[in-house]
Amino acid sequence: MNTRLAVRALAGIALVIGTVVAAACAPQKPKGADLGASQSIKSLMEKRGLSEADVEAALKTYVPGGKYDDYMIFASGGQSGQVLVMGVPSMRLLKVIGVFTPEPWQGYGYGGDSTAVIDGAGQSGHKITWADVHHPNLSESKGDYDGQYLFVNDKANARVAVVDLADFNTKQIVVNPLVSSDHGGAFVTPDTDYVIETSQYPAPLGREYVPIDQYKDKYRGLAMFWKFDRKKGRIDPAQSWAIELPPYTQDLADAGKLGSDGWAFINSFNTEMAVGGTLEGKPPIESGASQNDMDYLHVINWKAAEKLVAEGKTTTIKGFRVLSMQTAAENGVLTLIGEPKSPHGCDVTPDGKDVIVGGKLDTHATVYNFDKIKALIDAKKYDGKDVYGIPILSFKESIRGQVEIGLGPLHTVFDDKGMAYTSVFLDSAVAKWDYKNLKLIEKLPVHYNIGHIMAAEGDTVSPDGHYVVAMNKMSIDRFTGVGPLYPQNFQLIDTDGDKMRILSDTPIGIGEPHYSQMIKIDKLKPLKMYPVGTNIYQGGIDPNATVAGKERIDRSKPGVVDVYMTAIRSHFTPDRIEVEEGDVVNLHITSLEQAEDQTHGFTINMYNVDLSLEPGKHENVTFKADLPGVYPMYCTEFCSALHLEMAGYVLVRPKGTPAPGASGSASGSASAAPSAAPNASAPKK
Amino acid sequence: MSHPSEVHQGNGGDRAGGGRKVRHLEVVPATKEGRPLGRMLATRWGILGATIAALGMFLYSIRLPWWHFWLFAPQYPRKGLELVVSLTGVSGDVAEVNEINHYIGMKHLEDAAVFERQIAFGAIVALGVIVLVLTLAEGKRFAALSATIAAGLPLGFVADSWWWLRRFGHELDAHAAVKIKAFTPQMFGGGKIGQFETFATPETGFYLAAGAVLILAIASYVRSRVCASCAKAATCGAVCTSLFVGPGAGLAGPGSTPPKET
């Protein structure tokens, strides 16, 4: 239908091109226009003190408005409790998704339907509104990102959140009532059957009090296998189960893929089981946990575990089926392998054949080979057993080799050319190495104290290459001062050339991001708006959704006022809500908007109500009108030219005061000029 | 009654005039060879076929868009806003255009031409019947009547649409937030209202209807030529009893019956 316009546009373009060509062909202009341009760039470089490398980096990362980044990063927001969404190569922040912490812009956790997500995410009856967000993980199909969901764990309170990438909203937070902290999360199995969450600091399962001198007997670790119901887009706690683990401090985890599908790998430290006691003159955990030369890599056959769980060989703790470590050990579900001192990082290679583990106090990346491990387990060839009777495999016979790559290798990601990129914390460097031939290729200094590292789809079965991001804990001299709390530093690294090159530094001023993942932009299909009346948490049209002309205030239940309300530029209908002190007020607000990016906000003075009403969204808010007074309500987004006029009043009259009008809304003052009908938006049919 | 041979004219000259013209018809008595008879039949069925085809196009145009309005503003960078008008309604970004229009107090688009949209199908069927009856029955004096009446559909659409546009642009709610001078939105080509650049153009349905009218006009012209050369031309009145209906309109067509004795 736009053909005609297209033809016109083409004709116009042809005309412009014709003119330009004609101008270019005109002989009078001497050669030198190009020189002029480069000279102006040169003077610009001089003026700004930029090197040629800087300019090249700028050209590689600049994304003009209207053009899109090639990749999207989902980064942990650290202590902020949120997830950051950024573009690559621009490294621009696109969104902060409210996850564990109320987020006012999205109206997340301020009276609307989202409040239930956050309120339901407390531990043991305590409301928790922050999180130590660690590892965002994208949902996978056949080991590759599918762009549908994001899972992220809160280390501090052992919780896992589900973010729906249709609308980039947090839809669910599940609380692990068995453990007190987690770290190895929220890693997914290759088809996202399970989201794996492993505990960090051992504690009695079920969060009960047990004296710390019973640490060895009663304190435990745990690997939770949260069952993900992709159809519903939710984790199903009833179908989830866990494996009890010894009280070694389990750390990072990864799921096997391709040949190693059905297996999971978790590293651990503090196999010494040090419990501190500094006031009693005992060594702190930091040294107590660093005495052994070897800690344990946990190898879990989760498909076998799943079978045992289905057979009922579990005990139930706080409603969750838990496979004891004895049962797990006896059935070949749980096996240990030594790993070099204070290991960190646990990353399965794209081909699923190897598992790479770093060491915070080691200089090697250790490459475990799955086939070797499997052969040892199948042959029941053990080096011995630990104190809990869990079989231990020979370290030497399980590994393919070790590569000396620097001080404090942590995490490893991969590119499409068989290269591994490992963050090297103490060296503050990224090591690029050939993981097939176990050969260090190159090291690139980063700034500073790199923790996690991330590559484009770098933990999937088919990494993309091109980019690696160093997630640095310190920025020290990289940015201008903003007080003693320094931003973290994301460094974008170009891996396409022979040598790795840093393209940009991006300050992260909201928390300490741990892990992140980078996905090709075309795998994401985000919504532009919702069908009118959508409840984004329940899915589908909310039963309380209202259409134009059907707005009403229902007072049929004593002490309850239900307001069926709509929002569209630039008015709320109704715009006056008169209630009596003590009434419970339920606002059911539907945005009637169906234009892209036409978002309204909603707030009521004093009641801590704050909503974001994206086009089509429906929200339900309940508050008790406990204090008589006049409370303006208004739209908090600059939605339109008459945004400031998108307002109204909640009037709370003192208990026992008669309502001013039969309908419950105050009649307009007599002196006022006859105003437009309050329902200006209602159809005039 | 004139002698058939008198209308046997212009054979050579017109043929020389080239094939692109509508062929000058030769109304000659049917002969044993059947050649003029065949031509006669072709003409007659051609007229009828063209008329039915044109009416089919009218009917089909109900399903097509007739007019297209675009509204471009910075806030709608992807493709602006579009309104697609058909004989039975308006589609596209109706809700959003209504939303914008409410600021200036314009009525909802759904409130425009309600009656016209309701009767559209019936009107086309009625029009078709009238055109068909006329085609079958109209005599020399009214040879162009069917096409003229049919032309009323596209022309009437344009006139009615314009009238509604003008009415909507002039009957603005006095209490609207934004007061603007009464105006008539552009029906053809570009215009500007506020921050909106507008562009309007006919769509396939309109072109199809206009094509149908053209076909009917051609059929009428052919018809007029038939009448001019008809054996009954001198006595022909409002109703033609030779071509399609009436005692003289046998299979062989006009002029075929009288000269039986040849």
mmCIF file with all atom_site columns, N, CA, C and O in Angstrom, chain A residues 1-2 4-5 8 68 528 568-571 593-596 640 642 674 676 681 683-685, chain B residues 65 68 70 72 76 78 82 84 96 99 102-103 108 110-111 173 175 177 199 201-203 207:
data_model
loop_
_atom_site.group_PDB
_atom_site.id
_atom_site.type_symbol
_atom_site.label_atom_id
_atom_site.label_alt_id
_atom_site.label_comp_id
_atom_site.label_asym_id
_atom_site.label_entity_id
_atom_site.label_seq_id
_atom_site.pdbx_PDB_ins_code
_atom_site.Cartn_x
_atom_site.Cartn_y
_atom_site.Cartn_z
_atom_site.occupancy
_atom_site.B_iso_or_equiv
_atom_site.pdbx_formal_charge
_atom_site.auth_seq_id
_atom_site.auth_comp_id
_atom_site.auth_asym_id
_atom_site.auth_atom_id
_atom_site.pdbx_PDB_model_num
ATOM 1   N N  . MET A 1 1   ? 0.825   -1.206 0.000   1.00 0.00 ? 1   MET A N  1
ATOM 2   C CA . MET A 1 1   ? 0.000   0.000  0.000   1.00 0.00 ? 1   MET A CA 1
ATOM 3   C C  . MET A 1 1   ? 0.856   1.252  0.000   1.00 0.00 ? 1   MET A C  1
ATOM 4   O O  . MET A 1 1   ? 0.432   2.322  -0.393  1.00 0.00 ? 1   MET A O  1
ATOM 5   N N  . ASN A 1 2   ? 2.085   1.086  0.458   1.00 0.00 ? 2   ASN A N  1
ATOM 6   C CA . ASN A 1 2   ? 2.971   2.242  0.484   1.00 0.00 ? 2   ASN A CA 1
ATOM 7   C C  . ASN A 1 2   ? 3.768   2.363  -0.807  1.00 0.00 ? 2   ASN A C  1
ATOM 8   O O  . ASN A 1 2   ? 4.683   3.175  -0.889  1.00 0.00 ? 2   ASN A O  1
ATOM 9   N N  . ARG A 1 4   ? 3.130   3.613  -3.573  1.00 0.00 ? 4   ARG A N  1
ATOM 10  C CA . ARG A 1 4   ? 3.109   4.934  -4.194  1.00 0.00 ? 4   ARG A CA 1
ATOM 11  C C  . ARG A 1 4   ? 4.094   5.863  -3.510  1.00 0.00 ? 4   ARG A C  1
ATOM 12  O O  . ARG A 1 4   ? 4.855   6.569  -4.141  1.00 0.00 ? 4   ARG A O  1
ATOM 13  N N  . LEU A 1 5   ? 4.046   5.799  -2.190  1.00 0.00 ? 5   LEU A N  1
ATOM 14  C CA . LEU A 1 5   ? 4.983   6.645  -1.432  1.00 0.00 ? 5   LEU A CA 1
ATOM 15  C C  . LEU A 1 5   ? 6.409   6.236  -1.730  1.00 0.00 ? 5   LEU A C  1
ATOM 16  O O  . LEU A 1 5   ? 7.289   7.069  -1.889  1.00 0.00 ? 5   LEU A O  1
ATOM 17  N N  . ARG A 1 8   ? 7.467   7.599  -4.911  1.00 0.00 ? 8   ARG A N  1
ATOM 18  C CA . ARG A 1 8   ? 7.782   9.012  -4.757  1.00 0.00 ? 8   ARG A CA 1
ATOM 19  C C  . ARG A 1 8   ? 9.134   9.199  -4.082  1.00 0.00 ? 8   ARG A C  1
ATOM 20  O O  . ARG A 1 8   ? 9.952   10.002 -4.497  1.00 0.00 ? 8   ARG A O  1
ATOM 21  N N  . TYR A 1 68  ? 20.876  0.263  15.380  1.00 0.00 ? 68  TYR A N  1
ATOM 22  C CA . TYR A 1 68  ? 20.833  -0.557 16.583  1.00 0.00 ? 68  TYR A CA 1
ATOM 23  C C  . TYR A 1 68  ? 22.152  -1.279 16.811  1.00 0.00 ? 68  TYR A C  1
ATOM 24  O O  . TYR A 1 68  ? 22.886  -1.566 15.876  1.00 0.00 ? 68  TYR A O  1
ATOM 25  N N  . LYS A 1 528 ? 6.067   -4.523 21.577  1.00 0.00 ? 528 LYS A N  1
ATOM 26  C CA . LYS A 1 528 ? 6.038   -3.064 21.505  1.00 0.00 ? 528 LYS A CA 1
ATOM 27  C C  . LYS A 1 528 ? 4.958   -2.515 22.427  1.00 0.00 ? 528 LYS A C  1
ATOM 28  O O  . LYS A 1 528 ? 5.040   -1.394 22.901  1.00 0.00 ? 528 LYS A O  1
ATOM 29  N N  . ILE A 1 568 ? -5.844  7.372  29.225  1.00 0.00 ? 568 ILE A N  1
ATOM 30  C CA . ILE A 1 568 ? -5.470  7.628  27.836  1.00 0.00 ? 568 ILE A CA 1
ATOM 31  C C  . ILE A 1 568 ? -5.221  9.123  27.753  1.00 0.00 ? 568 ILE A C  1
ATOM 32  O O  . ILE A 1 568 ? -5.760  9.895  28.556  1.00 0.00 ? 568 ILE A O  1
ATOM 33  N N  . ARG A 1 569 ? -4.383  9.536  26.804  1.00 0.00 ? 569 ARG A N  1
ATOM 34  C CA . ARG A 1 569 ? -4.055  10.951 26.713  1.00 0.00 ? 569 ARG A CA 1
ATOM 35  C C  . ARG A 1 569 ? -5.299  11.828 26.701  1.00 0.00 ? 569 ARG A C  1
ATOM 36  O O  . ARG A 1 569 ? -6.213  11.581 25.922  1.00 0.00 ? 569 ARG A O  1
ATOM 37  N N  . SER A 1 570 ? -5.388  12.828 27.503  1.00 0.00 ? 570 SER A N  1
ATOM 38  C CA . SER A 1 570 ? -4.520  13.109 28.629  1.00 0.00 ? 570 SER A CA 1
ATOM 39  C C  . SER A 1 570 ? -5.432  13.165 29.850  1.00 0.00 ? 570 SER A C  1
ATOM 40  O O  . SER A 1 570 ? -5.650  14.206 30.433  1.00 0.00 ? 570 SER A O  1
ATOM 41  N N  . HIS A 1 571 ? -6.066  12.051 30.154  1.00 0.00 ? 571 HIS A N  1
ATOM 42  C CA . HIS A 1 571 ? -6.989  12.041 31.285  1.00 0.00 ? 571 HIS A CA 1
ATOM 43  C C  . HIS A 1 571 ? -7.158  10.648 31.870  1.00 0.00 ? 571 HIS A C  1
ATOM 44  O O  . HIS A 1 571 ? -6.999  9.647  31.182  1.00 0.00 ? 571 HIS A O  1
ATOM 45  N N  . GLU A 1 593 ? -4.213  3.035  25.692  1.00 0.00 ? 593 GLU A N  1
ATOM 46  C CA . GLU A 1 593 ? -3.290  3.436  24.632  1.00 0.00 ? 593 GLU A CA 1
ATOM 47  C C  . GLU A 1 593 ? -2.903  2.252  23.748  1.00 0.00 ? 593 GLU A C  1
ATOM 48  O O  . GLU A 1 593 ? -2.714  1.141  24.233  1.00 0.00 ? 593 GLU A O  1
ATOM 49  N N  . GLN A 1 594 ? -2.788  2.489  22.459  1.00 0.00 ? 594 GLN A N  1
ATOM 50  C CA . GLN A 1 594 ? -2.248  1.479  21.549  1.00 0.00 ? 594 GLN A CA 1
ATOM 51  C C  . GLN A 1 594 ? -1.248  2.108  20.595  1.00 0.00 ? 594 GLN A C  1
ATOM 52  O O  . GLN A 1 594 ? -1.076  1.664  19.466  1.00 0.00 ? 594 GLN A O  1
ATOM 53  N N  . ALA A 1 595 ? -0.598  3.156  21.051  1.00 0.00 ? 595 ALA A N  1
ATOM 54  C CA . ALA A 1 595 ? 0.452   3.787  20.255  1.00 0.00 ? 595 ALA A CA 1
ATOM 55  C C  . ALA A 1 595 ? 1.788   3.456  20.906  1.00 0.00 ? 595 ALA A C  1
ATOM 56  O O  . ALA A 1 595 ? 1.908   3.421  22.126  1.00 0.00 ? 595 ALA A O  1
ATOM 57  N N  . GLU A 1 596 ? 2.770   3.193  20.064  1.00 0.00 ? 596 GLU A N  1
ATOM 58  C CA . GLU A 1 596 ? 4.082   2.787  20.543  1.00 0.00 ? 596 GLU A CA 1
ATOM 59  C C  . GLU A 1 596 ? 4.673   3.844  21.477  1.00 0.00 ? 596 GLU A C  1
ATOM 60  O O  . GLU A 1 596 ? 4.631   5.037  21.161  1.00 0.00 ? 596 GLU A O  1
ATOM 61  N N  . SER A 1 640 ? 2.190   13.703 27.044  1.00 0.00 ? 640 SER A N  1
ATOM 62  C CA . SER A 1 640 ? 1.568   14.481 25.968  1.00 0.00 ? 640 SER A CA 1
ATOM 63  C C  . SER A 1 640 ? 1.681   15.955 26.328  1.00 0.00 ? 640 SER A C  1
ATOM 64  O O  . SER A 1 640 ? 2.126   16.299 27.422  1.00 0.00 ? 640 SER A O  1
ATOM 65  N N  . LEU A 1 642 ? -0.547  17.844 27.155  1.00 0.00 ? 642 LEU A N  1
ATOM 66  C CA . LEU A 1 642 ? -1.403  18.143 28.308  1.00 0.00 ? 642 LEU A CA 1
ATOM 67  C C  . LEU A 1 642 ? -1.162  17.151 29.448  1.00 0.00 ? 642 LEU A C  1
ATOM 68  O O  . LEU A 1 642 ? -2.069  16.775 30.177  1.00 0.00 ? 642 LEU A O  1
ATOM 69  N N  . PRO A 1 674 ? -18.737 26.336 32.637  1.00 0.00 ? 674 PRO A N  1
ATOM 70  C CA . PRO A 1 674 ? -19.142 24.971 32.287  1.00 0.00 ? 674 PRO A CA 1
ATOM 71  C C  . PRO A 1 674 ? -17.963 24.249 31.635  1.00 0.00 ? 674 PRO A C  1
ATOM 72  O O  . PRO A 1 674 ? -17.521 24.639 30.561  1.00 0.00 ? 674 PRO A O  1
ATOM 73  N N  . ALA A 1 676 ? -15.694 21.068 30.170  1.00 0.00 ? 676 ALA A N  1
ATOM 74  C CA . ALA A 1 676 ? -15.927 19.978 29.229  1.00 0.00 ? 676 ALA A CA 1
ATOM 75  C C  . ALA A 1 676 ? -16.404 18.779 30.008  1.00 0.00 ? 676 ALA A C  1
ATOM 76  O O  . ALA A 1 676 ? -16.113 18.628 31.183  1.00 0.00 ? 676 ALA A O  1
ATOM 77  N N  . SER A 1 681 ? -13.133 11.451 26.856  1.00 0.00 ? 681 SER A N  1
ATOM 78  C CA . SER A 1 681 ? -12.641 10.387 25.985  1.00 0.00 ? 681 SER A CA 1
ATOM 79  C C  . SER A 1 681 ? -13.737 9.411  25.594  1.00 0.00 ? 681 SER A C  1
ATOM 80  O O  . SER A 1 681 ? -13.594 8.673  24.659  1.00 0.00 ? 681 SER A O  1
ATOM 81  N N  . PRO A 1 683 ? -16.657 7.565  24.024  1.00 0.00 ? 683 PRO A N  1
ATOM 82  C CA . PRO A 1 683 ? -17.177 7.728  22.663  1.00 0.00 ? 683 PRO A CA 1
ATOM 83  C C  . PRO A 1 683 ? -18.525 8.433  22.713  1.00 0.00 ? 683 PRO A C  1
ATOM 84  O O  . PRO A 1 683 ? -19.311 8.241  23.629  1.00 0.00 ? 683 PRO A O  1
ATOM 85  N N  . LYS A 1 684 ? -18.726 9.275  21.731  1.00 0.00 ? 684 LYS A N  1
ATOM 86  C CA . LYS A 1 684 ? -19.935 10.094 21.752  1.00 0.00 ? 684 LYS A CA 1
ATOM 87  C C  . LYS A 1 684 ? -21.046 9.466  20.954  1.00 0.00 ? 684 LYS A C  1
ATOM 88  O O  . LYS A 1 684 ? -21.808 10.147 20.313  1.00 0.00 ? 684 LYS A O  1
ATOM 89  N N  . LYS A 1 685 ? -21.113 8.168  20.969  1.00 0.00 ? 685 LYS A N  1
ATOM 90  C CA . LYS A 1 685 ? -22.144 7.514  20.171  1.00 0.00 ? 685 LYS A CA 1
ATOM 91  C C  . LYS A 1 685 ? -23.487 7.605  20.865  1.00 0.00 ? 685 LYS A C  1
ATOM 92  O O  . LYS A 1 685 ? -23.557 7.505  22.070  1.00 0.00 ? 685 LYS A O  1
ATOM 93  N N  . PRO B 2 65  ? -9.681  -1.346 -0.218  1.00 0.00 ? 65  PRO B N  1
ATOM 94  C CA . PRO B 2 65  ? -9.575  0.032  0.285   1.00 0.00 ? 65  PRO B CA 1
ATOM 95  C C  . PRO B 2 65  ? -9.855  1.019  -0.840  1.00 0.00 ? 65  PRO B C  1
ATOM 96  O O  . PRO B 2 65  ? -9.456  0.805  -1.977  1.00 0.00 ? 65  PRO B O  1
ATOM 97  N N  . HIS B 2 68  ? -6.788  6.355  0.993   1.00 0.00 ? 68  HIS B N  1
ATOM 98  C CA . HIS B 2 68  ? -5.716  6.152  1.962   1.00 0.00 ? 68  HIS B CA 1
ATOM 99  C C  . HIS B 2 68  ? -5.234  7.509  2.474   1.00 0.00 ? 68  HIS B C  1
ATOM 100 O O  . HIS B 2 68  ? -4.901  8.386  1.677   1.00 0.00 ? 68  HIS B O  1
ATOM 101 N N  . TRP B 2 70  ? -2.457  9.323  5.068   1.00 0.00 ? 70  TRP B N  1
ATOM 102 C CA . TRP B 2 70  ? -1.271  9.174  5.909   1.00 0.00 ? 70  TRP B CA 1
ATOM 103 C C  . TRP B 2 70  ? -1.118  10.427 6.760   1.00 0.00 ? 70  TRP B C  1
ATOM 104 O O  . TRP B 2 70  ? -1.380  11.543 6.285   1.00 0.00 ? 70  TRP B O  1
ATOM 105 N N  . PHE B 2 72  ? 1.902   12.083 9.106   1.00 0.00 ? 72  PHE B N  1
ATOM 106 C CA . PHE B 2 72  ? 3.287   11.938 9.546   1.00 0.00 ? 72  PHE B CA 1
ATOM 107 C C  . PHE B 2 72  ? 3.602   12.997 10.591  1.00 0.00 ? 72  PHE B C  1
ATOM 108 O O  . PHE B 2 72  ? 3.285   14.171 10.399  1.00 0.00 ? 72  PHE B O  1
ATOM 109 N N  . TYR B 2 76  ? 5.751   9.586  15.287  1.00 0.00 ? 76  TYR B N  1
ATOM 110 C CA . TYR B 2 76  ? 5.412   8.320  14.643  1.00 0.00 ? 76  TYR B CA 1
ATOM 111 C C  . TYR B 2 76  ? 6.434   8.024  13.556  1.00 0.00 ? 76  TYR B C  1
ATOM 112 O O  . TYR B 2 76  ? 6.135   8.081  12.360  1.00 0.00 ? 76  TYR B O  1
ATOM 113 N N  . ARG B 2 78  ? 8.089   5.404  12.504  1.00 0.00 ? 78  ARG B N  1
ATOM 114 C CA . ARG B 2 78  ? 8.199   4.179  11.699  1.00 0.00 ? 78  ARG B CA 1
ATOM 115 C C  . ARG B 2 78  ? 7.458   4.292  10.377  1.00 0.00 ? 78  ARG B C  1
ATOM 116 O O  . ARG B 2 78  ? 8.017   4.098  9.317   1.00 0.00 ? 78  ARG B O  1
ATOM 117 N N  . GLU B 2 82  ? -1.837  5.688  9.615   1.00 0.00 ? 82  GLU B N  1
ATOM 118 C CA . GLU B 2 82  ? -2.528  5.414  8.369   1.00 0.00 ? 82  GLU B CA 1
ATOM 119 C C  . GLU B 2 82  ? -4.010  5.220  8.622   1.00 0.00 ? 82  GLU B C  1
ATOM 120 O O  . GLU B 2 82  ? -4.398  4.636  9.634   1.00 0.00 ? 82  GLU B O  1
ATOM 121 N N  . VAL B 2 84  ? -7.230  3.757  6.363   1.00 0.00 ? 84  VAL B N  1
ATOM 122 C CA . VAL B 2 84  ? -7.635  3.153  5.105   1.00 0.00 ? 84  VAL B CA 1
ATOM 123 C C  . VAL B 2 84  ? -9.154  3.132  5.078   1.00 0.00 ? 84  VAL B C  1
ATOM 124 O O  . VAL B 2 84  ? -9.795  2.496  5.909   1.00 0.00 ? 84  VAL B O  1
ATOM 125 N N  . GLU B 2 96  ? -5.701  5.655  17.363  1.00 0.00 ? 96  GLU B N  1
ATOM 126 C CA . GLU B 2 96  ? -4.705  6.686  17.615  1.00 0.00 ? 96  GLU B CA 1
ATOM 127 C C  . GLU B 2 96  ? -5.112  8.012  16.964  1.00 0.00 ? 96  GLU B C  1
ATOM 128 O O  . GLU B 2 96  ? -4.936  9.079  17.550  1.00 0.00 ? 96  GLU B O  1
ATOM 129 N N  . GLU B 2 99  ? -7.633  9.472  19.057  1.00 0.00 ? 99  GLU B N  1
ATOM 130 C CA . GLU B 2 99  ? -7.004  9.977  20.265  1.00 0.00 ? 99  GLU B CA 1
ATOM 131 C C  . GLU B 2 99  ? -6.419  11.363 20.025  1.00 0.00 ? 99  GLU B C  1
ATOM 132 O O  . GLU B 2 99  ? -6.613  12.281 20.818  1.00 0.00 ? 99  GLU B O  1
ATOM 133 N N  . HIS B 2 102 ? -9.137  14.032 19.475  1.00 0.00 ? 102 HIS B N  1
ATOM 134 C CA . HIS B 2 102 ? -9.951  14.472 20.613  1.00 0.00 ? 102 HIS B CA 1
ATOM 135 C C  . HIS B 2 102 ? -9.409  15.776 21.205  1.00 0.00 ? 102 HIS B C  1
ATOM 136 O O  . HIS B 2 102 ? -10.142 16.543 21.799  1.00 0.00 ? 102 HIS B O  1
ATOM 137 N N  . TYR B 2 103 ? -8.115  16.008 20.984  1.00 0.00 ? 103 TYR B N  1
ATOM 138 C CA . TYR B 2 103 ? -7.548  17.265 21.493  1.00 0.00 ? 103 TYR B CA 1
ATOM 139 C C  . TYR B 2 103 ? -8.166  18.487 20.820  1.00 0.00 ? 103 TYR B C  1
ATOM 140 O O  . TYR B 2 103 ? -8.276  19.548 21.407  1.00 0.00 ? 103 TYR B O  1
ATOM 141 N N  . HIS B 2 108 ? -15.303 11.069 16.666  1.00 0.00 ? 108 HIS B N  1
ATOM 142 C CA . HIS B 2 108 ? -14.646 9.804  16.359  1.00 0.00 ? 108 HIS B CA 1
ATOM 143 C C  . HIS B 2 108 ? -14.894 9.417  14.910  1.00 0.00 ? 108 HIS B C  1
ATOM 144 O O  . HIS B 2 108 ? -15.993 9.604  14.392  1.00 0.00 ? 108 HIS B O  1
ATOM 145 N N  . GLU B 2 110 ? -15.396 6.662  13.637  1.00 0.00 ? 110 GLU B N  1
ATOM 146 C CA . GLU B 2 110 ? -16.466 5.676  13.480  1.00 0.00 ? 110 GLU B CA 1
ATOM 147 C C  . GLU B 2 110 ? -17.829 6.356  13.315  1.00 0.00 ? 110 GLU B C  1
ATOM 148 O O  . GLU B 2 110 ? -18.787 5.738  12.863  1.00 0.00 ? 110 GLU B O  1
ATOM 149 N N  . ASP B 2 111 ? -17.915 7.628  13.730  1.00 0.00 ? 111 ASP B N  1
ATOM 150 C CA . ASP B 2 111 ? -19.192 8.327  13.646  1.00 0.00 ? 111 ASP B CA 1
ATOM 151 C C  . ASP B 2 111 ? -19.441 8.940  12.269  1.00 0.00 ? 111 ASP B C  1
ATOM 152 O O  . ASP B 2 111 ? -20.479 9.542  12.026  1.00 0.00 ? 111 ASP B O  1
ATOM 153 N N  . ASP B 2 173 ? -15.675 20.250 18.766  1.00 0.00 ? 173 ASP B N  1
ATOM 154 C CA . ASP B 2 173 ? -16.207 20.489 20.098  1.00 0.00 ? 173 ASP B CA 1
ATOM 155 C C  . ASP B 2 173 ? -15.648 21.796 20.653  1.00 0.00 ? 173 ASP B C  1
ATOM 156 O O  . ASP B 2 173 ? -14.427 21.979 20.728  1.00 0.00 ? 173 ASP B O  1
ATOM 157 N N  . HIS B 2 175 ? -15.485 22.762 23.538  1.00 0.00 ? 175 HIS B N  1
ATOM 158 C CA . HIS B 2 175 ? -14.788 22.618 24.816  1.00 0.00 ? 175 HIS B CA 1
ATOM 159 C C  . HIS B 2 175 ? -13.466 21.877 24.691  1.00 0.00 ? 175 HIS B C  1
ATOM 160 O O  . HIS B 2 175 ? -12.859 21.516 25.683  1.00 0.00 ? 175 HIS B O  1
ATOM 161 N N  . ALA B 2 177 ? -9.608  20.835 24.219  1.00 0.00 ? 177 ALA B N  1
ATOM 162 C CA . ALA B 2 177 ? -8.423  21.435 24.842  1.00 0.00 ? 177 ALA B CA 1
ATOM 163 C C  . ALA B 2 177 ? -7.707  22.375 23.873  1.00 0.00 ? 177 ALA B C  1
ATOM 164 O O  . ALA B 2 177 ? -7.215  23.425 24.252  1.00 0.00 ? 177 ALA B O  1
ATOM 165 N N  . PHE B 2 199 ? -1.152  13.204 3.891   1.00 0.00 ? 199 PHE B N  1
ATOM 166 C CA . PHE B 2 199 ? -1.113  12.858 2.476   1.00 0.00 ? 199 PHE B CA 1
ATOM 167 C C  . PHE B 2 199 ? -2.284  11.931 2.211   1.00 0.00 ? 199 PHE B C  1
ATOM 168 O O  . PHE B 2 199 ? -2.528  10.999 2.976   1.00 0.00 ? 199 PHE B O  1
ATOM 169 N N  . THR B 2 201 ? -4.666  9.831  -0.859  1.00 0.00 ? 201 THR B N  1
ATOM 170 C CA . THR B 2 201 ? -4.674  9.345  -2.233  1.00 0.00 ? 201 THR B CA 1
ATOM 171 C C  . THR B 2 201 ? -5.715  8.238  -2.387  1.00 0.00 ? 201 THR B C  1
ATOM 172 O O  . THR B 2 201 ? -5.999  7.520  -1.430  1.00 0.00 ? 201 THR B O  1
ATOM 173 N N  . PRO B 2 202 ? -6.299  8.124  -3.608  1.00 0.00 ? 202 PRO B N  1
ATOM 174 C CA . PRO B 2 202 ? -7.238  7.022  -3.826  1.00 0.00 ? 202 PRO B CA 1
ATOM 175 C C  . PRO B 2 202 ? -6.505  5.689  -3.728  1.00 0.00 ? 202 PRO B C  1
ATOM 176 O O  . PRO B 2 202 ? -5.302  5.618  -3.891  1.00 0.00 ? 202 PRO B O  1
ATOM 177 N N  . GLU B 2 203 ? -7.287  4.660  -3.466  1.00 0.00 ? 203 GLU B N  1
ATOM 178 C CA . GLU B 2 203 ? -6.723  3.316  -3.347  1.00 0.00 ? 203 GLU B CA 1
ATOM 179 C C  . GLU B 2 203 ? -7.351  2.390  -4.378  1.00 0.00 ? 203 GLU B C  1
ATOM 180 O O  . GLU B 2 203 ? -8.220  2.797  -5.149  1.00 0.00 ? 203 GLU B O  1
ATOM 181 N N  . TYR B 2 207 ? -9.934  2.892  -7.721  1.00 0.00 ? 207 TYR B N  1
ATOM 182 C CA . TYR B 2 207 ? -9.455  2.721  -9.099  1.00 0.00 ? 207 TYR B CA 1
ATOM 183 C C  . TYR B 2 207 ? -10.246 1.633  -9.813  1.00 0.00 ? 207 TYR B C  1
ATOM 184 O O  . TYR B 2 207 ? -10.565 1.747  -10.998 1.00 0.00 ? 207 TYR B O  1
#
